[in-house]
């Protein structure tokens, strides 16, 4: 029997793949529900995600699994997400005329001067994000459209983030291109974003509840409230897993647990370098305050990026715009006030009451919702929401990859399982590949570039994986190597 640790997208998809190949398996999940970071939380009939979860993939295999699993319960939703700054909405990506209207003539003039100044004294050696963006847009536009949100999300000062991240994210965009575009084509965006996406009728958790049912129907077991406590090794292989007070003898294990959580559970302990590498991986944490608000259509966006410097909230979701079924009453809305933080910092340790009050105060100060309409709130804290890519993470991952390679019946998959800042599709594909490895496959998920494929089926899967690698979100890398964060 194979034990799959964790019932998020990677774990459930791995179990699904195992059952497709007739392999008995058990999924061990610490929480009371499945879906991991992609679960849907329910509070008094209101539904919300851990951050809004778009279902979008370039891989036909993953799209097929989604469509087969949810069928007509998968909605196609239009996308609208804008930037909010000083009581104005700005289109995202930026549209020149909209920027001019939103900032007003005085601020536009200041931004123009600031840009001219930047061109005049442009620095050649662009080391950090702030320099890179200021050189192309001027310092003033950098402050308005880049600094606040970036620092809120990543907790790293912009002059500590390597310039290559800016080059990846805002490639081809500059003040010059914006002006040219205004003169030539009026209002078309410089690059277009995906205009629609798939979303389950009752939130992303619906996908994972159904996937659990598919696994169980095919003979797999999914045990919630079973936190993994220990991994027992014998003769260089995993022999058993202890979880939720039970002991499971196993032929193989796929772990989607954070590497920093998994390694200390191994008995006898792994070598010191591997333990140190696992302990050295760092994360950005996250919390969301869902607000239950009287009224529908409060604003048309799926989500809004908050660039206002005076508030801590980074993004606001309107879940009822993702799917009307996210609130039990057609006269009510379910919003998500999203705060990026570090476990143990001031936001994280605030009481639920304090966070509810903060969210109420901030949404009122932004002028988005009349606080008298707020009828309830719920707080969810999410540890290890974002694997961080600091100066040491690559070495740590290499060390951990070598340790995994030495254990023939242990595989890692998923976002924190591989310490990859990925989306659901990538996590799922890694689950499929990890499952294949336990039945004769040869994928190296830590060093995928070095894979040498033995069969056509493997090559096809590897090609999909390579395609996905190129579409995963980019992560800023601190230039100091220390990853020191704004506290
Ligand atoms: C704010 C936010 C927004 C996102 N938006 C999108 C989006 O729009 N589209 C998209 O595709 N992706 C999005 N993602 C990414 C997506 O959530 C992840 O890619 C995906 O959930 C990763 O799946 P996973 O199975 O690897 O890990 P997880 O979802 O983290 O699942 C791991 C599971 O392991 C369990 N576990 C941990 N420790 C133990 C233990 N000791 N014992 C037993 N079980 C344990 C956890 O409870 C969890 O259920 C977003 C993520 C975040 C944080």
PDB file of N, CA, C and O in Angstrom, residues 266-320:
ATOM      1  N   UNK A 266      11.204  12.037  10.463  1.00  0.00           N
ATOM      2  CA  UNK A 266      11.785  10.782   9.972  1.00  0.00           C
ATOM      3  C   UNK A 266      12.590  10.100  11.093  1.00  0.00           C
ATOM      4  O   UNK A 266      13.379  10.734  11.787  1.00  0.00           O
ATOM      5  N   UNK A 267      12.365   8.779  11.252  1.00  0.00           N
ATOM      6  CA  UNK A 267      13.035   8.005  12.307  1.00  0.00           C
ATOM      7  C   UNK A 267      13.748   6.807  11.685  1.00  0.00           C
ATOM      8  O   UNK A 267      13.093   6.035  10.975  1.00  0.00           O
ATOM      9  N   UNK A 268      15.045   6.591  11.885  1.00  0.00           N
ATOM     10  CA  UNK A 268      15.970   7.497  12.578  1.00  0.00           C
ATOM     11  C   UNK A 268      16.182   8.773  11.765  1.00  0.00           C
ATOM     12  O   UNK A 268      15.928   8.784  10.546  1.00  0.00           O
ATOM     13  N   UNK A 269      16.663   9.867  12.405  1.00  0.00           N
ATOM     14  CA  UNK A 269      16.739  11.167  11.740  1.00  0.00           C
ATOM     15  C   UNK A 269      17.648  11.155  10.522  1.00  0.00           C
ATOM     16  O   UNK A 269      18.666  10.456  10.496  1.00  0.00           O
ATOM     17  N   UNK A 270      17.301  11.916   9.489  1.00  0.00           N
ATOM     18  CA  UNK A 270      18.171  12.068   8.308  1.00  0.00           C
ATOM     19  C   UNK A 270      19.492  12.731   8.714  1.00  0.00           C
ATOM     20  O   UNK A 270      19.586  13.299   9.809  1.00  0.00           O
ATOM     21  N   UNK A 271      20.501  12.704   7.819  1.00  0.00           N
ATOM     22  CA  UNK A 271      21.773  13.358   8.147  1.00  0.00           C
ATOM     23  C   UNK A 271      21.592  14.860   8.410  1.00  0.00           C
ATOM     24  O   UNK A 271      20.663  15.472   7.871  1.00  0.00           O
ATOM     25  N   UNK A 272      22.501  15.408   9.207  1.00  0.00           N
ATOM     26  CA  UNK A 272      22.406  16.821   9.613  1.00  0.00           C
ATOM     27  C   UNK A 272      22.250  17.798   8.436  1.00  0.00           C
ATOM     28  O   UNK A 272      21.423  18.701   8.508  1.00  0.00           O
ATOM     29  N   UNK A 273      23.032  17.665   7.317  1.00  0.00           N
ATOM     30  CA  UNK A 273      22.884  18.640   6.227  1.00  0.00           C
ATOM     31  C   UNK A 273      21.454  18.690   5.675  1.00  0.00           C
ATOM     32  O   UNK A 273      20.935  19.766   5.368  1.00  0.00           O
ATOM     33  N   UNK A 274      20.816  17.512   5.573  1.00  0.00           N
ATOM     34  CA  UNK A 274      19.439  17.484   5.052  1.00  0.00           C
ATOM     35  C   UNK A 274      18.493  18.151   6.061  1.00  0.00           C
ATOM     36  O   UNK A 274      17.619  18.947   5.680  1.00  0.00           O
ATOM     37  N   UNK A 275      18.682  17.856   7.335  1.00  0.00           N
ATOM     38  CA  UNK A 275      17.818  18.467   8.359  1.00  0.00           C
ATOM     39  C   UNK A 275      17.996  19.984   8.374  1.00  0.00           C
ATOM     40  O   UNK A 275      17.023  20.735   8.471  1.00  0.00           O
ATOM     41  N   UNK A 276      19.267  20.419   8.237  1.00  0.00           N
ATOM     42  CA  UNK A 276      19.537  21.864   8.237  1.00  0.00           C
ATOM     43  C   UNK A 276      18.899  22.531   7.006  1.00  0.00           C
ATOM     44  O   UNK A 276      18.331  23.610   7.096  1.00  0.00           O
ATOM     45  N   UNK A 277      19.023  21.853   5.859  1.00  0.00           N
ATOM     46  CA  UNK A 277      18.444  22.419   4.619  1.00  0.00           C
ATOM     47  C   UNK A 277      16.924  22.571   4.779  1.00  0.00           C
ATOM     48  O   UNK A 277      16.354  23.611   4.427  1.00  0.00           O
ATOM     49  N   UNK A 278      16.283  21.544   5.320  1.00  0.00           N
ATOM     50  CA  UNK A 278      14.819  21.598   5.482  1.00  0.00           C
ATOM     51  C   UNK A 278      14.437  22.720   6.446  1.00  0.00           C
ATOM     52  O   UNK A 278      13.472  23.464   6.203  1.00  0.00           O
ATOM     53  N   UNK A 279      15.217  22.873   7.517  1.00  0.00           N
ATOM     54  CA  UNK A 279      14.904  23.910   8.503  1.00  0.00           C
ATOM     55  C   UNK A 279      15.190  25.303   7.946  1.00  0.00           C
ATOM     56  O   UNK A 279      14.633  26.294   8.416  1.00  0.00           O
ATOM     57  N   UNK A 280      16.046  25.393   6.920  1.00  0.00           N
ATOM     58  CA  UNK A 280      16.444  26.696   6.371  1.00  0.00           C
ATOM     59  C   UNK A 280      15.457  27.256   5.354  1.00  0.00           C
ATOM     60  O   UNK A 280      15.574  28.412   4.958  1.00  0.00           O
ATOM     61  N   UNK A 281      14.493  26.456   4.897  1.00  0.00           N
ATOM     62  CA  UNK A 281      13.528  26.964   3.905  1.00  0.00           C
ATOM     63  C   UNK A 281      12.573  27.943   4.569  1.00  0.00           C
ATOM     64  O   UNK A 281      12.124  27.714   5.703  1.00  0.00           O
ATOM     65  N   UNK A 282      12.264  29.036   3.866  1.00  0.00           N
ATOM     66  CA  UNK A 282      11.426  30.064   4.485  1.00  0.00           C
ATOM     67  C   UNK A 282      10.131  30.270   3.699  1.00  0.00           C
ATOM     68  O   UNK A 282      10.046  29.941   2.516  1.00  0.00           O
ATOM     69  N   UNK A 283       9.141  30.839   4.393  1.00  0.00           N
ATOM     70  CA  UNK A 283       7.801  30.985   3.817  1.00  0.00           C
ATOM     71  C   UNK A 283       7.241  32.364   4.122  1.00  0.00           C
ATOM     72  O   UNK A 283       7.617  32.986   5.118  1.00  0.00           O
ATOM     73  N   UNK A 284       6.304  32.802   3.283  1.00  0.00           N
ATOM     74  CA  UNK A 284       5.491  33.970   3.579  1.00  0.00           C
ATOM     75  C   UNK A 284       4.124  33.428   3.970  1.00  0.00           C
ATOM     76  O   UNK A 284       3.605  32.513   3.295  1.00  0.00           O
ATOM     77  N   UNK A 285       3.561  33.964   5.023  1.00  0.00           N
ATOM     78  CA  UNK A 285       2.274  33.458   5.498  1.00  0.00           C
ATOM     79  C   UNK A 285       1.159  34.454   5.113  1.00  0.00           C
ATOM     80  O   UNK A 285       1.435  35.507   4.553  1.00  0.00           O
ATOM     81  N   UNK A 286      -0.057  34.094   5.439  1.00  0.00           N
ATOM     82  CA  UNK A 286      -1.189  34.807   4.852  1.00  0.00           C
ATOM     83  C   UNK A 286      -2.388  34.675   5.781  1.00  0.00           C
ATOM     84  O   UNK A 286      -2.547  33.628   6.428  1.00  0.00           O
ATOM     85  N   UNK A 287      -3.193  35.714   5.855  1.00  0.00           N
ATOM     86  CA  UNK A 287      -4.470  35.521   6.545  1.00  0.00           C
ATOM     87  C   UNK A 287      -5.564  36.275   5.810  1.00  0.00           C
ATOM     88  O   UNK A 287      -5.304  37.285   5.153  1.00  0.00           O
ATOM     89  N   UNK A 288      -6.750  35.735   5.903  1.00  0.00           N
ATOM     90  CA  UNK A 288      -7.870  36.382   5.227  1.00  0.00           C
ATOM     91  C   UNK A 288      -9.005  36.620   6.222  1.00  0.00           C
ATOM     92  O   UNK A 288      -9.264  35.780   7.093  1.00  0.00           O
ATOM     93  N   UNK A 289      -9.600  37.804   6.116  1.00  0.00           N
ATOM     94  CA  UNK A 289     -10.773  38.113   6.941  1.00  0.00           C
ATOM     95  C   UNK A 289     -11.950  38.197   5.979  1.00  0.00           C
ATOM     96  O   UNK A 289     -12.018  39.112   5.141  1.00  0.00           O
ATOM     97  N   UNK A 290     -12.825  37.206   6.052  1.00  0.00           N
ATOM     98  CA  UNK A 290     -14.012  37.227   5.182  1.00  0.00           C
ATOM     99  C   UNK A 290     -15.047  38.143   5.839  1.00  0.00           C
ATOM    100  O   UNK A 290     -15.248  38.083   7.054  1.00  0.00           O
ATOM    101  N   UNK A 291     -15.661  38.991   5.023  1.00  0.00           N
ATOM    102  CA  UNK A 291     -16.708  39.892   5.534  1.00  0.00           C
ATOM    103  C   UNK A 291     -18.025  39.545   4.864  1.00  0.00           C
ATOM    104  O   UNK A 291     -18.077  39.374   3.644  1.00  0.00           O
ATOM    105  N   UNK A 292     -19.063  39.422   5.678  1.00  0.00           N
ATOM    106  CA  UNK A 292     -20.399  39.170   5.144  1.00  0.00           C
ATOM    107  C   UNK A 292     -21.130  40.517   5.108  1.00  0.00           C
ATOM    108  O   UNK A 292     -21.355  41.130   6.155  1.00  0.00           O
ATOM    109  N   UNK A 293     -21.437  40.963   3.891  1.00  0.00           N
ATOM    110  CA  UNK A 293     -21.895  42.343   3.724  1.00  0.00           C
ATOM    111  C   UNK A 293     -23.270  42.379   3.054  1.00  0.00           C
ATOM    112  O   UNK A 293     -23.505  41.662   2.075  1.00  0.00           O
ATOM    113  N   UNK A 294     -24.160  43.228   3.587  1.00  0.00           N
ATOM    114  CA  UNK A 294     -25.477  43.382   2.982  1.00  0.00           C
ATOM    115  C   UNK A 294     -25.357  44.087   1.628  1.00  0.00           C
ATOM    116  O   UNK A 294     -24.652  45.098   1.523  1.00  0.00           O
ATOM    117  N   UNK A 295     -25.986  43.528   0.613  1.00  0.00           N
ATOM    118  CA  UNK A 295     -25.946  44.126  -0.732  1.00  0.00           C
ATOM    119  C   UNK A 295     -25.153  43.258  -1.693  1.00  0.00           C
ATOM    120  O   UNK A 295     -24.250  42.527  -1.275  1.00  0.00           O
ATOM    121  N   UNK A 296     -25.550  43.285  -2.963  1.00  0.00           N
ATOM    122  CA  UNK A 296     -24.796  42.602  -4.034  1.00  0.00           C
ATOM    123  C   UNK A 296     -24.249  43.662  -4.983  1.00  0.00           C
ATOM    124  O   UNK A 296     -24.729  44.793  -4.969  1.00  0.00           O
ATOM    125  N   UNK A 297     -23.281  43.290  -5.776  1.00  0.00           N
ATOM    126  CA  UNK A 297     -22.752  44.229  -6.767  1.00  0.00           C
ATOM    127  C   UNK A 297     -22.080  45.423  -6.113  1.00  0.00           C
ATOM    128  O   UNK A 297     -22.202  46.561  -6.586  1.00  0.00           O
ATOM    129  N   UNK A 298     -21.388  45.196  -4.991  1.00  0.00           N
ATOM    130  CA  UNK A 298     -20.747  46.307  -4.267  1.00  0.00           C
ATOM    131  C   UNK A 298     -19.671  46.956  -5.148  1.00  0.00           C
ATOM    132  O   UNK A 298     -19.444  48.144  -5.099  1.00  0.00           O
ATOM    133  N   UNK A 299     -18.980  46.118  -5.905  1.00  0.00           N
ATOM    134  CA  UNK A 299     -18.069  46.573  -6.972  1.00  0.00           C
ATOM    135  C   UNK A 299     -17.952  45.399  -7.941  1.00  0.00           C
ATOM    136  O   UNK A 299     -18.186  44.252  -7.548  1.00  0.00           O
ATOM    137  N   UNK A 300     -17.644  45.685  -9.223  1.00  0.00           N
ATOM    138  CA  UNK A 300     -17.753  44.619 -10.229  1.00  0.00           C
ATOM    139  C   UNK A 300     -16.555  43.664 -10.300  1.00  0.00           C
ATOM    140  O   UNK A 300     -16.636  42.645 -10.963  1.00  0.00           O
ATOM    141  N   UNK A 301     -15.459  43.989  -9.603  1.00  0.00           N
ATOM    142  CA  UNK A 301     -14.218  43.211  -9.733  1.00  0.00           C
ATOM    143  C   UNK A 301     -14.327  41.835  -9.060  1.00  0.00           C
ATOM    144  O   UNK A 301     -15.039  41.669  -8.078  1.00  0.00           O
ATOM    145  N   UNK A 302     -13.539  40.874  -9.585  1.00  0.00           N
ATOM    146  CA  UNK A 302     -13.336  39.622  -8.850  1.00  0.00           C
ATOM    147  C   UNK A 302     -12.437  39.917  -7.645  1.00  0.00           C
ATOM    148  O   UNK A 302     -12.648  39.427  -6.556  1.00  0.00           O
ATOM    149  N   UNK A 303     -11.393  40.699  -7.911  1.00  0.00           N
ATOM    150  CA  UNK A 303     -10.527  41.138  -6.813  1.00  0.00           C
ATOM    151  C   UNK A 303      -9.920  42.490  -7.146  1.00  0.00           C
ATOM    152  O   UNK A 303      -9.862  42.895  -8.309  1.00  0.00           O
ATOM    153  N   UNK A 304      -9.479  43.190  -6.086  1.00  0.00           N
ATOM    154  CA  UNK A 304      -8.880  44.523  -6.255  1.00  0.00           C
ATOM    155  C   UNK A 304      -7.520  44.521  -5.569  1.00  0.00           C
ATOM    156  O   UNK A 304      -7.393  44.061  -4.430  1.00  0.00           O
ATOM    157  N   UNK A 305      -6.491  45.016  -6.262  1.00  0.00           N
ATOM    158  CA  UNK A 305      -5.173  45.188  -5.644  1.00  0.00           C
ATOM    159  C   UNK A 305      -5.183  46.519  -4.899  1.00  0.00           C
ATOM    160  O   UNK A 305      -5.512  47.557  -5.500  1.00  0.00           O
ATOM    161  N   UNK A 306      -4.823  46.523  -3.640  1.00  0.00           N
ATOM    162  CA  UNK A 306      -4.880  47.764  -2.853  1.00  0.00           C
ATOM    163  C   UNK A 306      -3.491  48.390  -2.771  1.00  0.00           C
ATOM    164  O   UNK A 306      -2.612  47.902  -2.047  1.00  0.00           O
ATOM    165  N   UNK A 307      -3.302  49.485  -3.490  1.00  0.00           N
ATOM    166  CA  UNK A 307      -2.008  50.164  -3.515  1.00  0.00           C
ATOM    167  C   UNK A 307      -1.946  51.320  -2.518  1.00  0.00           C
ATOM    168  O   UNK A 307      -0.937  51.996  -2.416  1.00  0.00           O
ATOM    169  N   UNK A 308      -3.029  51.534  -1.823  1.00  0.00           N
ATOM    170  CA  UNK A 308      -3.089  52.591  -0.811  1.00  0.00           C
ATOM    171  C   UNK A 308      -2.039  52.307   0.264  1.00  0.00           C
ATOM    172  O   UNK A 308      -2.046  51.223   0.859  1.00  0.00           O
ATOM    173  N   UNK A 309      -1.126  53.244   0.548  1.00  0.00           N
ATOM    174  CA  UNK A 309      -0.099  52.949   1.532  1.00  0.00           C
ATOM    175  C   UNK A 309      -0.604  52.936   2.983  1.00  0.00           C
ATOM    176  O   UNK A 309      -0.046  52.264   3.834  1.00  0.00           O
ATOM    177  N   UNK A 310      -1.681  53.639   3.288  1.00  0.00           N
ATOM    178  CA  UNK A 310      -2.100  53.789   4.692  1.00  0.00           C
ATOM    179  C   UNK A 310      -2.825  52.587   5.281  1.00  0.00           C
ATOM    180  O   UNK A 310      -3.179  52.599   6.463  1.00  0.00           O
ATOM    181  N   UNK A 311      -3.080  51.547   4.499  1.00  0.00           N
ATOM    182  CA  UNK A 311      -3.808  50.380   5.032  1.00  0.00           C
ATOM    183  C   UNK A 311      -2.951  49.128   4.872  1.00  0.00           C
ATOM    184  O   UNK A 311      -2.072  49.072   4.010  1.00  0.00           O
ATOM    185  N   UNK A 312      -3.230  48.134   5.725  1.00  0.00           N
ATOM    186  CA  UNK A 312      -2.427  46.903   5.668  1.00  0.00           C
ATOM    187  C   UNK A 312      -2.975  45.893   4.661  1.00  0.00           C
ATOM    188  O   UNK A 312      -2.260  45.013   4.212  1.00  0.00           O
ATOM    189  N   UNK A 313      -4.269  46.014   4.327  1.00  0.00           N
ATOM    190  CA  UNK A 313      -4.869  45.031   3.421  1.00  0.00           C
ATOM    191  C   UNK A 313      -4.176  45.118   2.057  1.00  0.00           C
ATOM    192  O   UNK A 313      -3.864  46.206   1.573  1.00  0.00           O
ATOM    193  N   UNK A 314      -3.890  43.931   1.461  1.00  0.00           N
ATOM    194  CA  UNK A 314      -3.157  43.900   0.198  1.00  0.00           C
ATOM    195  C   UNK A 314      -4.072  43.688  -0.997  1.00  0.00           C
ATOM    196  O   UNK A 314      -3.837  44.214  -2.081  1.00  0.00           O
ATOM    197  N   UNK A 315      -5.135  42.898  -0.781  1.00  0.00           N
ATOM    198  CA  UNK A 315      -6.018  42.558  -1.900  1.00  0.00           C
ATOM    199  C   UNK A 315      -7.400  42.323  -1.314  1.00  0.00           C
ATOM    200  O   UNK A 315      -7.512  41.841  -0.183  1.00  0.00           O
ATOM    201  N   UNK A 316      -8.428  42.662  -2.084  1.00  0.00           N
ATOM    202  CA  UNK A 316      -9.795  42.403  -1.608  1.00  0.00           C
ATOM    203  C   UNK A 316     -10.510  41.552  -2.647  1.00  0.00           C
ATOM    204  O   UNK A 316     -10.547  41.898  -3.830  1.00  0.00           O
ATOM    205  N   UNK A 317     -11.023  40.423  -2.208  1.00  0.00           N
ATOM    206  CA  UNK A 317     -11.784  39.530  -3.098  1.00  0.00           C
ATOM    207  C   UNK A 317     -13.265  39.820  -2.958  1.00  0.00           C
ATOM    208  O   UNK A 317     -13.732  40.121  -1.856  1.00  0.00           O
ATOM    209  N   UNK A 318     -13.989  39.709  -4.051  1.00  0.00           N
ATOM    210  CA  UNK A 318     -15.448  39.720  -3.964  1.00  0.00           C
ATOM    211  C   UNK A 318     -15.914  38.347  -4.447  1.00  0.00           C
ATOM    212  O   UNK A 318     -16.107  38.128  -5.644  1.00  0.00           O
ATOM    213  N   UNK A 319     -16.042  37.425  -3.496  1.00  0.00           N
ATOM    214  CA  UNK A 319     -16.327  36.026  -3.870  1.00  0.00           C
ATOM    215  C   UNK A 319     -17.655  35.873  -4.578  1.00  0.00           C
ATOM    216  O   UNK A 319     -17.820  34.979  -5.410  1.00  0.00           O
ATOM    217  N   UNK A 320     -18.607  36.753  -4.270  1.00  0.00           N
ATOM    218  CA  UNK A 320     -19.902  36.621  -4.936  1.00  0.00           C
ATOM    219  C   UNK A 320     -19.804  37.010  -6.410  1.00  0.00           C
ATOM    220  O   UNK A 320     -20.690  36.689  -7.195  1.00  0.00           O
TER     221      UNK A 320
END
